[in-house]
Amino acid sequence: MDLFDNVLQGFSVAFQWNNLLWSLFGVFMGNMIGVLPGMGVLAAISILLPLTYAMTPVAALMMLAGIYYGAQYGGGITCILLNLPGTPSHAVTCLDGNPLARKGKSGSALFMLVMASFVGASAGIMVMILFSPLLVEVAFKFGPAEYFSMMMLGLFAGATLAKGSAVKGVAMVFLGLLLGVVGTDVNTGTIRYAFNVIELSDGIQLVALAMGLFGLADFFANVNRIGKATTVGTQVKMSVRPEPGDIRQSAMPVVRGSAIGAVLGILPGTGATIASFMSYAIEKRVSKTPQRFGNGAIEGIAGPEAANNSAAQTSFIPTMSLGIPGDSVMALMLGALIIHGIQPGPQMVTEHADLFWGLIASFWIGNVLLVVMNLPLIGMWARLLKVPYKYLFPSALFFVCVGVYSTNNALFDVGMVLALGLVGYLFLKLRFSPAPLLLGFVLGPMVEENFRRALLLSRGDMAIFVDRPISAGFIYAIGALAVWLIFSAVRDKKRVRALEAAQAR
């Protein structure tokens, strides 16, 4: 009964006009920022953070949280329509979302994006309400060895994302790992692999890499479109109703994705990114027709988007319950709490019950507002694909350049996007998928850091990775997955040879 009373108290706080209006403002701003290519949620929260000085703590957190999960919705829209991922966790949505849009099924893809996001977010909120103490205990059991093993499993799973050869997927993951260590070593302060280019001392910008490998590469690949192919989609449908069978095909992927995101969201620094990639890899493995993935499978949107939004909700658990921010956005949330004299920690639930439960209630209100806002706009977003290609993509390119430039106010980053776009175009021609590379780039620095921490704790003894039960479980899973990848590569080669021999006859 206490839980029910706490939830009611949270809704009574969230429905106060002042708090409700700031939550509406936050989700609207987050949604619009997510739609604009290259405009990051981190920059938006940083700009609006001074507004919170004159606000109550509840209103401030509700607005900032609305921006955060509102951007999760908006970022998926550009993935589907323009192949431009706003964040690493959205990159995997490009693999099937954009092919669906090119087939004229953008309305169905956008509908599934909205509904999977809502269900995933709702699952994450329920997990926060019911299992926060248990999940905090699970998070406490993760040390450097467990983080390293889990991220390595994520990298190996990411290698299976690529269409075609698994060997190419592994190669792209390792290339991403190499790009991820460019810059200043956090432990020694040494600049690595920068080749005397001072602008690379902070590493390659994530926004530049994502926009270059996906958006600009696609632009270069289609820049010479002529004749009838003047628009992105040949038969753009405005209907917000899903295609026949889409809901049935997406039901279980949404359930699995929500569960994956809810659990992985509590792990600092890894949640949404690993959750979306892991969800996609699992859906591809359990599907009876895995060859559809990468060519417009609706499950490739439903699972990852549910995982992404579920993780976005549960990522608040370590920030508010332990005072441990999972990423830079959560660090800003933590800063907003401290500005108002609130110390996050285990006692926060009891000492600031109105803030904690009001924020959780606002998550639900905000996600309902996002569904109400986005469902009527699906036809408008789909109509974008009827804009002639020669106008649509140069406009998107302009926003990409503005967004990338605004990250560090440096033209070098704009030039880096163009260079990475050419590299991405080369990858497309050679049939290398950029998604595993992006996963390797995001997780590479964390893999290295946790590997070094684990060895420092064990005084150089590699046995720490198999002595700890959770870490050992991940290591054994990696071994099983590696064997399976080798077996799949050999099997695929035999099939190709058999097909060639049959054609020769």
Short mmCIF file of C-alpha atoms in Angstrom, two decimals:
data_model
loop_
_atom_site.label_atom_id
_atom_site.label_comp_id
_atom_site.label_asym_id
_atom_site.label_seq_id
_atom_site.Cartn_x
_atom_site.Cartn_y
_atom_site.Cartn_z
CA MET A 1 0.00 0.00 0.00
CA ASP A 2 2.92 2.33 0.70
CA LEU A 3 4.06 1.96 -2.90
CA PHE A 4 0.60 2.88 -4.18
CA ASP A 5 0.48 5.92 -1.90
CA ASN A 6 3.94 7.02 -3.08
CA VAL A 7 2.90 6.77 -6.73
CA LEU A 8 -0.25 8.79 -6.02
CA GLN A 9 1.87 11.39 -4.23
CA GLY A 10 4.16 11.53 -7.27
CA PHE A 11 1.25 12.17 -9.66
CA SER A 12 -0.16 14.85 -7.37
CA VAL A 13 3.21 16.63 -7.53
CA ALA A 14 3.68 16.11 -11.29
CA PHE A 15 0.18 17.40 -12.12
CA GLN A 16 0.76 20.74 -10.45
CA TRP A 17 0.43 23.34 -13.23
CA ASN A 18 3.91 24.78 -12.80
CA ASN A 19 5.57 21.35 -12.92
CA LEU A 20 3.35 20.09 -15.75
CA LEU A 21 4.11 23.08 -17.99
CA TRP A 22 7.88 22.71 -17.49
CA SER A 23 7.61 18.98 -18.28
CA LEU A 24 5.69 19.79 -21.48
CA PHE A 25 8.32 22.37 -22.41
CA GLY A 26 11.10 19.82 -21.80
CA VAL A 27 9.63 17.01 -23.89
CA PHE A 28 8.79 19.42 -26.73
CA MET A 29 12.31 20.84 -26.78
CA GLY A 30 13.86 17.38 -26.52
CA ASN A 31 11.73 16.05 -29.37
CA MET A 32 12.61 18.95 -31.66
CA ILE A 33 16.32 18.77 -30.76
CA GLY A 34 16.34 15.03 -31.43
CA VAL A 35 14.85 15.58 -34.88
CA LEU A 36 17.50 18.14 -35.92
CA PRO A 37 20.55 16.23 -37.25
CA GLY A 38 23.70 16.89 -35.25
CA MET A 39 21.98 18.80 -32.44
CA GLY A 40 22.88 16.97 -29.26
CA VAL A 41 20.81 16.66 -26.10
CA LEU A 42 23.92 17.44 -24.04
CA ALA A 43 24.25 20.88 -25.62
CA ALA A 44 20.53 21.57 -25.13
CA ILE A 45 20.62 20.68 -21.43
CA SER A 46 23.82 22.71 -20.93
CA ILE A 47 22.19 25.78 -22.51
CA LEU A 48 18.95 25.45 -20.51
CA LEU A 49 20.59 24.53 -17.20
CA PRO A 50 20.82 28.20 -16.03
CA LEU A 51 17.01 28.39 -16.31
CA THR A 52 16.75 25.93 -13.44
CA TYR A 53 18.36 28.35 -10.95
CA ALA A 54 15.05 30.19 -10.48
CA MET A 55 12.91 27.03 -10.58
CA THR A 56 11.86 24.60 -7.90
CA PRO A 57 13.90 21.36 -7.78
CA VAL A 58 10.94 19.27 -8.98
CA ALA A 59 10.21 21.53 -11.98
CA ALA A 60 13.91 21.72 -12.88
CA LEU A 61 14.39 17.95 -12.90
CA MET A 62 11.14 17.35 -14.77
CA MET A 63 12.18 19.79 -17.52
CA LEU A 64 15.71 18.37 -17.90
CA ALA A 65 14.42 14.78 -17.84
CA GLY A 66 11.84 15.69 -20.49
CA ILE A 67 14.58 17.00 -22.76
CA TYR A 68 16.57 13.80 -22.25
CA TYR A 69 13.94 11.21 -23.07
CA GLY A 70 12.20 13.48 -25.57
CA ALA A 71 15.41 13.46 -27.61
CA GLN A 72 15.32 9.64 -27.55
CA TYR A 73 12.04 9.80 -29.50
CA GLY A 74 13.14 12.52 -31.91
CA GLY A 75 16.51 10.97 -32.70
CA GLY A 76 14.87 7.89 -34.17
CA ILE A 77 12.91 9.96 -36.69
CA THR A 78 16.01 11.19 -38.54
CA CYS A 79 17.43 7.66 -38.43
CA ILE A 80 14.46 6.35 -40.38
CA LEU A 81 13.97 9.25 -42.77
CA LEU A 82 17.51 10.45 -43.47
CA ASN A 83 19.83 7.74 -42.11
CA LEU A 84 21.25 10.27 -39.61
CA PRO A 85 21.67 8.91 -36.05
CA GLY A 86 21.62 11.59 -33.37
CA THR A 87 23.18 9.33 -30.73
CA PRO A 88 25.12 6.02 -30.79
CA SER A 89 22.13 4.19 -29.33
CA HIS A 90 20.06 5.21 -32.38
CA ALA A 91 22.63 4.11 -34.96
CA VAL A 92 21.33 0.55 -35.07
CA THR A 93 17.85 1.84 -36.00
CA CYS A 94 19.32 3.11 -39.28
CA LEU A 95 20.04 -0.46 -40.41
CA ASP A 96 16.36 -1.29 -41.01
CA GLY A 97 14.56 2.02 -40.51
CA ASN A 98 16.06 3.75 -43.53
CA PRO A 99 15.52 0.77 -45.91
CA LEU A 100 11.85 0.74 -44.85
CA ALA A 101 11.59 4.45 -45.65
CA ARG A 102 13.15 3.89 -49.09
CA LYS A 103 10.53 1.21 -49.74
CA GLY A 104 7.78 3.72 -49.04
CA LYS A 105 6.92 2.32 -45.57
CA SER A 106 8.05 5.32 -43.55
CA GLY A 107 4.62 5.76 -41.92
CA SER A 108 4.60 2.20 -40.62
CA ALA A 109 8.23 2.50 -39.44
CA LEU A 110 7.54 5.79 -37.60
CA PHE A 111 4.42 4.33 -35.96
CA MET A 112 6.41 1.38 -34.67
CA LEU A 113 9.16 3.74 -33.48
CA VAL A 114 6.67 5.73 -31.38
CA MET A 115 4.85 2.71 -29.94
CA ALA A 116 8.02 0.70 -29.18
CA SER A 117 9.54 3.76 -27.52
CA PHE A 118 6.45 4.24 -25.36
CA VAL A 119 6.23 0.59 -24.31
CA GLY A 120 9.96 0.43 -23.58
CA ALA A 121 9.84 3.64 -21.55
CA SER A 122 6.81 2.38 -19.61
CA ALA A 123 8.62 -0.88 -18.83
CA GLY A 124 11.65 1.08 -17.61
CA ILE A 125 9.43 3.22 -15.36
CA MET A 126 7.74 0.13 -13.87
CA VAL A 127 11.15 -1.38 -13.16
CA MET A 128 12.19 1.87 -11.44
CA ILE A 129 9.10 1.78 -9.23
CA LEU A 130 9.20 -1.90 -8.30
CA PHE A 131 12.83 -3.00 -8.40
CA SER A 132 15.06 0.04 -7.78
CA PRO A 133 16.61 -1.36 -4.55
CA LEU A 134 17.29 -4.75 -6.18
CA LEU A 135 18.84 -3.18 -9.27
CA VAL A 136 21.07 -0.99 -7.11
CA GLU A 137 22.36 -4.14 -5.38
CA VAL A 138 23.06 -5.72 -8.79
CA ALA A 139 24.94 -2.60 -9.90
CA PHE A 140 27.10 -2.81 -6.76
CA LYS A 141 28.28 -6.29 -7.81
CA PHE A 142 29.79 -4.91 -11.03
CA GLY A 143 33.46 -4.01 -10.76
CA PRO A 144 36.05 -3.32 -13.48
CA ALA A 145 36.34 -7.03 -14.37
CA GLU A 146 32.58 -7.40 -14.86
CA TYR A 147 32.34 -4.20 -16.89
CA PHE A 148 35.20 -5.30 -19.15
CA SER A 149 33.72 -8.75 -19.75
CA MET A 150 30.23 -7.41 -20.38
CA MET A 151 31.50 -4.80 -22.86
CA MET A 152 33.56 -7.40 -24.69
CA LEU A 153 30.42 -9.52 -25.02
CA GLY A 154 28.65 -6.46 -26.41
CA LEU A 155 31.45 -5.95 -28.94
CA PHE A 156 31.31 -9.56 -30.11
CA ALA A 157 27.52 -9.36 -30.35
CA GLY A 158 27.94 -6.15 -32.34
CA ALA A 159 30.10 -8.00 -34.85
CA THR A 160 27.03 -10.02 -35.83
CA LEU A 161 25.10 -6.89 -36.82
CA ALA A 162 26.76 -6.60 -40.20
CA LYS A 163 25.05 -7.96 -43.27
CA GLY A 164 27.02 -10.72 -44.93
CA SER A 165 30.40 -11.75 -43.59
CA ALA A 166 30.83 -11.94 -39.81
CA VAL A 167 34.57 -11.49 -40.37
CA LYS A 168 33.89 -8.04 -41.81
CA GLY A 169 31.81 -7.24 -38.73
CA VAL A 170 34.68 -8.24 -36.41
CA ALA A 171 37.10 -6.17 -38.51
CA MET A 172 34.87 -3.10 -38.18
CA VAL A 173 34.61 -3.57 -34.41
CA PHE A 174 38.40 -3.62 -34.09
CA LEU A 175 38.71 -0.56 -36.32
CA GLY A 176 36.26 1.20 -34.02
CA LEU A 177 38.34 0.19 -31.00
CA LEU A 178 41.45 1.71 -32.62
CA LEU A 179 39.66 4.96 -33.43
CA GLY A 180 38.32 5.10 -29.87
CA VAL A 181 41.79 5.30 -28.30
CA VAL A 182 42.86 8.30 -30.41
CA GLY A 183 43.50 11.27 -28.11
CA THR A 184 44.78 11.81 -24.59
CA ASP A 185 45.23 8.80 -22.33
CA VAL A 186 43.22 9.48 -19.16
CA ASN A 187 45.77 7.68 -16.96
CA THR A 188 49.09 9.05 -18.22
CA GLY A 189 48.07 12.24 -20.05
CA THR A 190 49.94 11.06 -23.17
CA ILE A 191 48.48 12.00 -26.56
CA ARG A 192 48.16 8.84 -28.65
CA TYR A 193 47.73 8.31 -32.40
CA ALA A 194 47.09 12.01 -33.09
CA PHE A 195 49.95 12.33 -35.63
CA ASN A 196 50.83 15.82 -34.31
CA VAL A 197 47.33 17.11 -35.11
CA ILE A 198 46.52 19.11 -31.98
CA GLU A 199 42.77 19.05 -32.73
CA LEU A 200 42.83 15.27 -32.22
CA SER A 201 44.16 15.57 -28.67
CA ASP A 202 40.58 15.22 -27.38
CA GLY A 203 39.90 12.34 -29.75
CA ILE A 204 37.58 11.96 -32.72
CA GLN A 205 34.19 13.55 -32.08
CA LEU A 206 31.39 11.00 -31.74
CA VAL A 207 28.85 13.21 -33.51
CA ALA A 208 31.24 13.68 -36.44
CA LEU A 209 31.84 9.93 -36.71
CA ALA A 210 28.16 8.98 -36.58
CA MET A 211 27.03 11.67 -39.01
CA GLY A 212 29.89 10.98 -41.42
CA LEU A 213 29.62 7.18 -41.54
CA PHE A 214 25.84 7.12 -41.86
CA GLY A 215 24.37 10.38 -43.15
CA LEU A 216 27.09 11.79 -45.38
CA ALA A 217 28.10 8.40 -46.73
CA ASP A 218 24.50 7.88 -47.83
CA PHE A 219 24.49 11.36 -49.36
CA PHE A 220 27.65 10.64 -51.38
CA ALA A 221 26.26 7.28 -52.50
CA ASN A 222 23.09 8.88 -53.90
CA VAL A 223 24.29 12.34 -54.93
CA ASN A 224 24.00 11.57 -58.65
CA ARG A 225 20.36 10.51 -58.59
CA ILE A 226 18.70 11.41 -61.87
CA GLY A 227 15.54 10.58 -63.76
CA LYS A 228 12.49 9.36 -61.82
CA ALA A 229 14.31 8.75 -58.51
CA THR A 230 14.03 12.36 -57.38
CA THR A 231 12.79 11.57 -53.85
CA VAL A 232 14.06 9.27 -51.13
CA GLY A 233 10.93 7.10 -51.02
CA THR A 234 9.39 5.94 -54.28
CA GLN A 235 5.91 5.30 -52.82
CA VAL A 236 5.67 7.32 -49.62
CA LYS A 237 2.64 6.34 -47.52
CA MET A 238 1.15 8.94 -45.16
CA SER A 239 -0.90 6.46 -43.13
CA VAL A 240 -0.06 6.19 -39.44
CA ARG A 241 -1.46 2.67 -39.35
CA PRO A 242 1.07 -0.17 -39.33
CA GLU A 243 1.36 -2.64 -42.17
CA PRO A 244 -0.53 -5.94 -41.77
CA GLY A 245 1.43 -8.24 -39.46
CA ASP A 246 3.80 -5.55 -38.16
CA ILE A 247 2.36 -5.53 -34.63
CA ARG A 248 2.44 -9.33 -34.41
CA GLN A 249 6.05 -9.45 -35.63
CA SER A 250 7.10 -6.67 -33.25
CA ALA A 251 5.35 -7.79 -30.04
CA MET A 252 8.04 -10.12 -28.70
CA PRO A 253 10.98 -7.95 -29.89
CA VAL A 254 9.47 -5.05 -27.90
CA VAL A 255 9.14 -7.27 -24.80
CA ARG A 256 12.71 -8.56 -25.11
CA GLY A 257 14.09 -5.11 -25.88
CA SER A 258 12.32 -3.57 -22.88
CA ALA A 259 13.76 -6.23 -20.56
CA ILE A 260 17.29 -5.82 -21.95
CA GLY A 261 17.14 -2.03 -21.63
CA ALA A 262 15.70 -2.11 -18.12
CA VAL A 263 18.60 -4.21 -16.83
CA LEU A 264 21.47 -2.65 -18.77
CA GLY A 265 20.26 0.90 -18.16
CA ILE A 266 21.46 0.81 -14.56
CA LEU A 267 25.08 0.18 -15.57
CA PRO A 268 26.89 3.55 -15.77
CA GLY A 269 28.13 4.57 -19.20
CA THR A 270 26.88 1.55 -21.13
CA GLY A 271 23.11 1.26 -20.80
CA ALA A 272 21.30 2.65 -23.84
CA THR A 273 24.09 1.99 -26.35
CA ILE A 274 24.78 -1.64 -25.47
CA ALA A 275 21.06 -2.28 -24.89
CA SER A 276 20.03 -1.22 -28.40
CA PHE A 277 22.87 -3.11 -30.10
CA MET A 278 22.32 -6.23 -27.98
CA SER A 279 18.60 -6.14 -28.70
CA TYR A 280 19.23 -5.98 -32.45
CA ALA A 281 21.76 -8.82 -32.31
CA ILE A 282 19.36 -11.02 -30.33
CA GLU A 283 16.44 -10.33 -32.68
CA LYS A 284 18.60 -11.23 -35.66
CA ARG A 285 19.65 -14.49 -33.98
CA VAL A 286 16.16 -15.63 -32.95
CA SER A 287 14.52 -14.68 -36.25
CA LYS A 288 13.60 -17.47 -38.64
CA THR A 289 14.46 -15.14 -41.53
CA PRO A 290 17.64 -13.29 -40.45
CA GLN A 291 18.35 -12.30 -44.06
CA ARG A 292 15.56 -9.70 -43.76
CA PHE A 293 17.57 -7.72 -41.23
CA GLY A 294 19.38 -4.83 -42.85
CA ASN A 295 16.86 -4.79 -45.70
CA GLY A 296 13.81 -3.43 -43.86
CA ALA A 297 12.78 -5.73 -40.97
CA ILE A 298 10.27 -4.04 -38.65
CA GLU A 299 11.74 -6.00 -35.70
CA GLY A 300 15.00 -4.11 -36.31
CA ILE A 301 13.20 -0.95 -35.19
CA ALA A 302 10.91 -2.35 -32.49
CA GLY A 303 13.48 -4.18 -30.35
CA PRO A 304 16.30 -1.59 -30.29
CA GLU A 305 13.97 1.40 -29.77
CA ALA A 306 12.22 -0.35 -26.87
CA ALA A 307 15.62 -1.18 -25.34
CA ASN A 308 16.91 2.33 -25.93
CA ASN A 309 13.99 4.05 -24.19
CA SER A 310 13.77 1.53 -21.38
CA ALA A 311 17.46 2.09 -20.62
CA ALA A 312 16.95 5.86 -20.77
CA GLN A 313 14.51 5.59 -17.85
CA THR A 314 16.43 3.15 -15.65
CA SER A 315 19.67 5.14 -16.14
CA PHE A 316 18.23 7.54 -13.55
CA ILE A 317 18.50 4.81 -10.88
CA PRO A 318 22.29 4.98 -10.26
CA THR A 319 22.25 8.78 -10.62
CA MET A 320 19.57 9.37 -8.00
CA SER A 321 20.08 6.35 -5.72
CA LEU A 322 23.90 6.25 -5.68
CA GLY A 323 24.97 9.67 -6.91
CA ILE A 324 26.86 7.94 -9.77
CA PRO A 325 26.18 9.54 -13.18
CA GLY A 326 26.29 7.07 -16.05
CA ASP A 327 27.22 9.61 -18.72
CA SER A 328 27.67 13.33 -19.30
CA VAL A 329 23.91 13.95 -19.50
CA MET A 330 23.35 12.25 -16.15
CA ALA A 331 26.25 14.28 -14.74
CA LEU A 332 24.34 17.45 -15.67
CA MET A 333 21.26 16.05 -13.94
CA LEU A 334 23.39 15.40 -10.88
CA GLY A 335 24.68 18.97 -11.08
CA ALA A 336 21.11 20.32 -11.18
CA LEU A 337 20.29 18.42 -7.98
CA ILE A 338 23.38 19.70 -6.20
CA ILE A 339 22.65 23.29 -7.34
CA HIS A 340 19.36 23.04 -5.44
CA GLY A 341 21.04 21.66 -2.32
CA ILE A 342 19.88 18.05 -2.81
CA GLN A 343 22.43 15.33 -2.26
CA PRO A 344 21.68 12.19 -4.30
CA GLY A 345 22.08 8.92 -2.45
CA PRO A 346 20.22 6.02 -0.79
CA GLN A 347 18.38 8.42 1.55
CA MET A 348 17.02 10.56 -1.26
CA VAL A 349 13.83 8.48 -1.58
CA THR A 350 12.87 9.20 2.03
CA GLU A 351 14.30 12.69 2.49
CA HIS A 352 12.98 14.08 -0.81
CA ALA A 353 10.03 11.79 -1.52
CA ASP A 354 8.10 14.50 -3.40
CA LEU A 355 11.01 15.03 -5.79
CA PHE A 356 11.73 11.32 -6.37
CA TRP A 357 8.15 10.16 -6.91
CA GLY A 358 7.16 13.35 -8.71
CA LEU A 359 9.99 12.79 -11.19
CA ILE A 360 8.96 9.17 -11.78
CA ALA A 361 5.34 10.24 -12.35
CA SER A 362 6.54 12.90 -14.77
CA PHE A 363 8.26 10.19 -16.83
CA TRP A 364 4.89 8.62 -17.55
CA ILE A 365 3.20 11.95 -18.21
CA GLY A 366 6.07 13.00 -20.50
CA ASN A 367 5.97 9.77 -22.49
CA VAL A 368 2.20 10.06 -22.96
CA LEU A 369 2.72 13.65 -24.15
CA LEU A 370 5.36 12.42 -26.63
CA VAL A 371 2.97 9.83 -28.07
CA VAL A 372 0.22 12.45 -28.36
CA MET A 373 2.66 14.85 -30.03
CA ASN A 374 4.27 12.37 -32.41
CA LEU A 375 1.40 10.22 -33.69
CA PRO A 376 -0.36 13.11 -35.48
CA LEU A 377 2.99 14.24 -36.91
CA ILE A 378 3.83 10.90 -38.55
CA GLY A 379 2.16 11.95 -41.79
CA MET A 380 4.10 15.21 -41.78
CA TRP A 381 7.44 13.49 -41.18
CA ALA A 382 6.68 10.92 -43.89
CA ARG A 383 5.80 13.77 -46.27
CA LEU A 384 9.39 15.01 -45.92
CA LEU A 385 10.43 12.12 -48.15
CA LYS A 386 8.42 13.63 -51.00
CA VAL A 387 10.74 16.63 -51.00
CA PRO A 388 13.05 16.26 -54.03
CA TYR A 389 16.36 14.69 -53.16
CA LYS A 390 18.33 17.69 -54.45
CA TYR A 391 16.67 19.89 -51.80
CA LEU A 392 16.26 17.45 -48.90
CA PHE A 393 19.80 16.18 -48.44
CA PRO A 394 21.65 19.50 -48.88
CA SER A 395 19.33 20.93 -46.19
CA ALA A 396 20.13 17.99 -43.91
CA LEU A 397 23.82 18.47 -44.68
CA PHE A 398 23.53 22.10 -43.56
CA PHE A 399 22.05 21.07 -40.19
CA VAL A 400 24.71 18.39 -39.79
CA CYS A 401 27.49 20.95 -40.30
CA VAL A 402 25.85 23.41 -37.89
CA GLY A 403 25.35 20.73 -35.25
CA VAL A 404 28.88 19.37 -35.52
CA TYR A 405 30.38 22.87 -35.48
CA SER A 406 28.39 23.83 -32.39
CA THR A 407 29.89 20.93 -30.41
CA ASN A 408 33.36 22.53 -30.13
CA ASN A 409 32.98 25.67 -32.28
CA ALA A 410 35.69 24.28 -34.57
CA LEU A 411 35.71 24.08 -38.37
CA PHE A 412 38.11 21.14 -38.02
CA ASP A 413 35.18 19.01 -36.87
CA VAL A 414 33.20 19.94 -40.00
CA GLY A 415 36.13 18.87 -42.18
CA MET A 416 36.35 15.64 -40.16
CA VAL A 417 32.70 14.89 -40.92
CA LEU A 418 33.31 15.33 -44.64
CA ALA A 419 36.40 13.09 -44.51
CA LEU A 420 34.55 10.42 -42.52
CA GLY A 421 31.67 10.66 -44.99
CA LEU A 422 34.04 9.74 -47.82
CA VAL A 423 35.40 6.85 -45.73
CA GLY A 424 31.84 5.72 -45.01
CA TYR A 425 31.05 5.85 -48.74
CA LEU A 426 34.05 3.58 -49.38
CA PHE A 427 32.75 1.18 -46.71
CA LEU A 428 29.37 1.08 -48.47
CA LYS A 429 31.01 0.20 -51.77
CA LEU A 430 33.05 -2.57 -50.10
CA ARG A 431 29.97 -3.84 -48.21
CA PHE A 432 31.30 -3.05 -44.73
CA SER A 433 28.59 -2.10 -42.22
CA PRO A 434 29.43 1.02 -40.15
CA ALA A 435 27.28 0.03 -37.14
CA PRO A 436 29.85 -2.35 -35.54
CA LEU A 437 32.54 0.33 -36.01
CA LEU A 438 30.45 2.87 -34.10
CA LEU A 439 29.84 0.39 -31.28
CA GLY A 440 33.58 -0.33 -31.04
CA PHE A 441 34.33 3.40 -30.99
CA VAL A 442 31.89 4.09 -28.15
CA LEU A 443 32.90 1.15 -25.98
CA GLY A 444 36.64 1.13 -26.83
CA PRO A 445 37.81 3.68 -24.23
CA MET A 446 35.66 2.08 -21.51
CA VAL A 447 36.94 -1.41 -22.40
CA GLU A 448 40.53 -0.21 -22.11
CA GLU A 449 39.94 1.70 -18.87
CA ASN A 450 38.17 -1.15 -17.10
CA PHE A 451 40.76 -3.67 -18.34
CA ARG A 452 43.56 -1.60 -16.82
CA ARG A 453 41.65 -1.05 -13.57
CA ALA A 454 40.97 -4.77 -13.21
CA LEU A 455 44.65 -5.62 -13.72
CA LEU A 456 45.68 -2.95 -11.19
CA LEU A 457 43.33 -4.46 -8.60
CA SER A 458 44.62 -7.99 -9.29
CA ARG A 459 48.29 -6.90 -9.52
CA GLY A 460 48.47 -8.09 -13.11
CA ASP A 461 46.73 -11.44 -12.61
CA MET A 462 44.54 -12.16 -15.63
CA ALA A 463 42.66 -14.80 -13.64
CA ILE A 464 40.48 -12.04 -12.15
CA PHE A 465 38.28 -12.20 -15.24
CA VAL A 466 37.37 -15.86 -14.65
CA ASP A 467 37.60 -15.96 -10.84
CA ARG A 468 34.64 -13.60 -10.40
CA PRO A 469 31.39 -15.45 -11.23
CA ILE A 470 29.60 -12.68 -13.17
CA SER A 471 32.70 -11.88 -15.22
CA ALA A 472 33.32 -15.58 -15.87
CA GLY A 473 29.76 -15.95 -17.20
CA PHE A 474 30.35 -13.16 -19.71
CA ILE A 475 33.73 -14.66 -20.73
CA TYR A 476 32.17 -18.08 -21.38
CA ALA A 477 29.42 -16.41 -23.42
CA ILE A 478 32.10 -14.64 -25.48
CA GLY A 479 33.83 -17.97 -26.14
CA ALA A 480 30.57 -19.58 -27.25
CA LEU A 481 29.78 -16.62 -29.50
CA ALA A 482 33.29 -16.68 -31.04
CA VAL A 483 32.92 -20.39 -31.86
CA TRP A 484 29.53 -19.70 -33.38
CA LEU A 485 30.93 -16.84 -35.52
CA ILE A 486 33.70 -19.09 -36.86
CA PHE A 487 31.22 -21.87 -37.57
CA SER A 488 28.89 -19.42 -39.38
CA ALA A 489 31.76 -18.06 -41.51
CA VAL A 490 32.82 -21.56 -42.56
CA ARG A 491 29.22 -22.57 -43.28
CA ASP A 492 28.59 -19.46 -45.39
CA LYS A 493 31.74 -20.13 -47.44
CA LYS A 494 30.63 -23.69 -48.11
CA ARG A 495 27.22 -22.46 -49.25
CA VAL A 496 28.80 -19.95 -51.64
CA ARG A 497 31.10 -22.60 -53.11
CA ALA A 498 28.20 -25.05 -53.51
CA LEU A 499 26.13 -22.36 -55.23
CA GLU A 500 29.01 -21.46 -57.57
CA ALA A 501 29.56 -25.15 -58.40
CA ALA A 502 25.85 -25.60 -59.17
CA GLN A 503 25.85 -22.54 -61.44
CA ALA A 504 29.00 -23.78 -63.24
CA ARG A 505 27.18 -26.98 -64.19
#
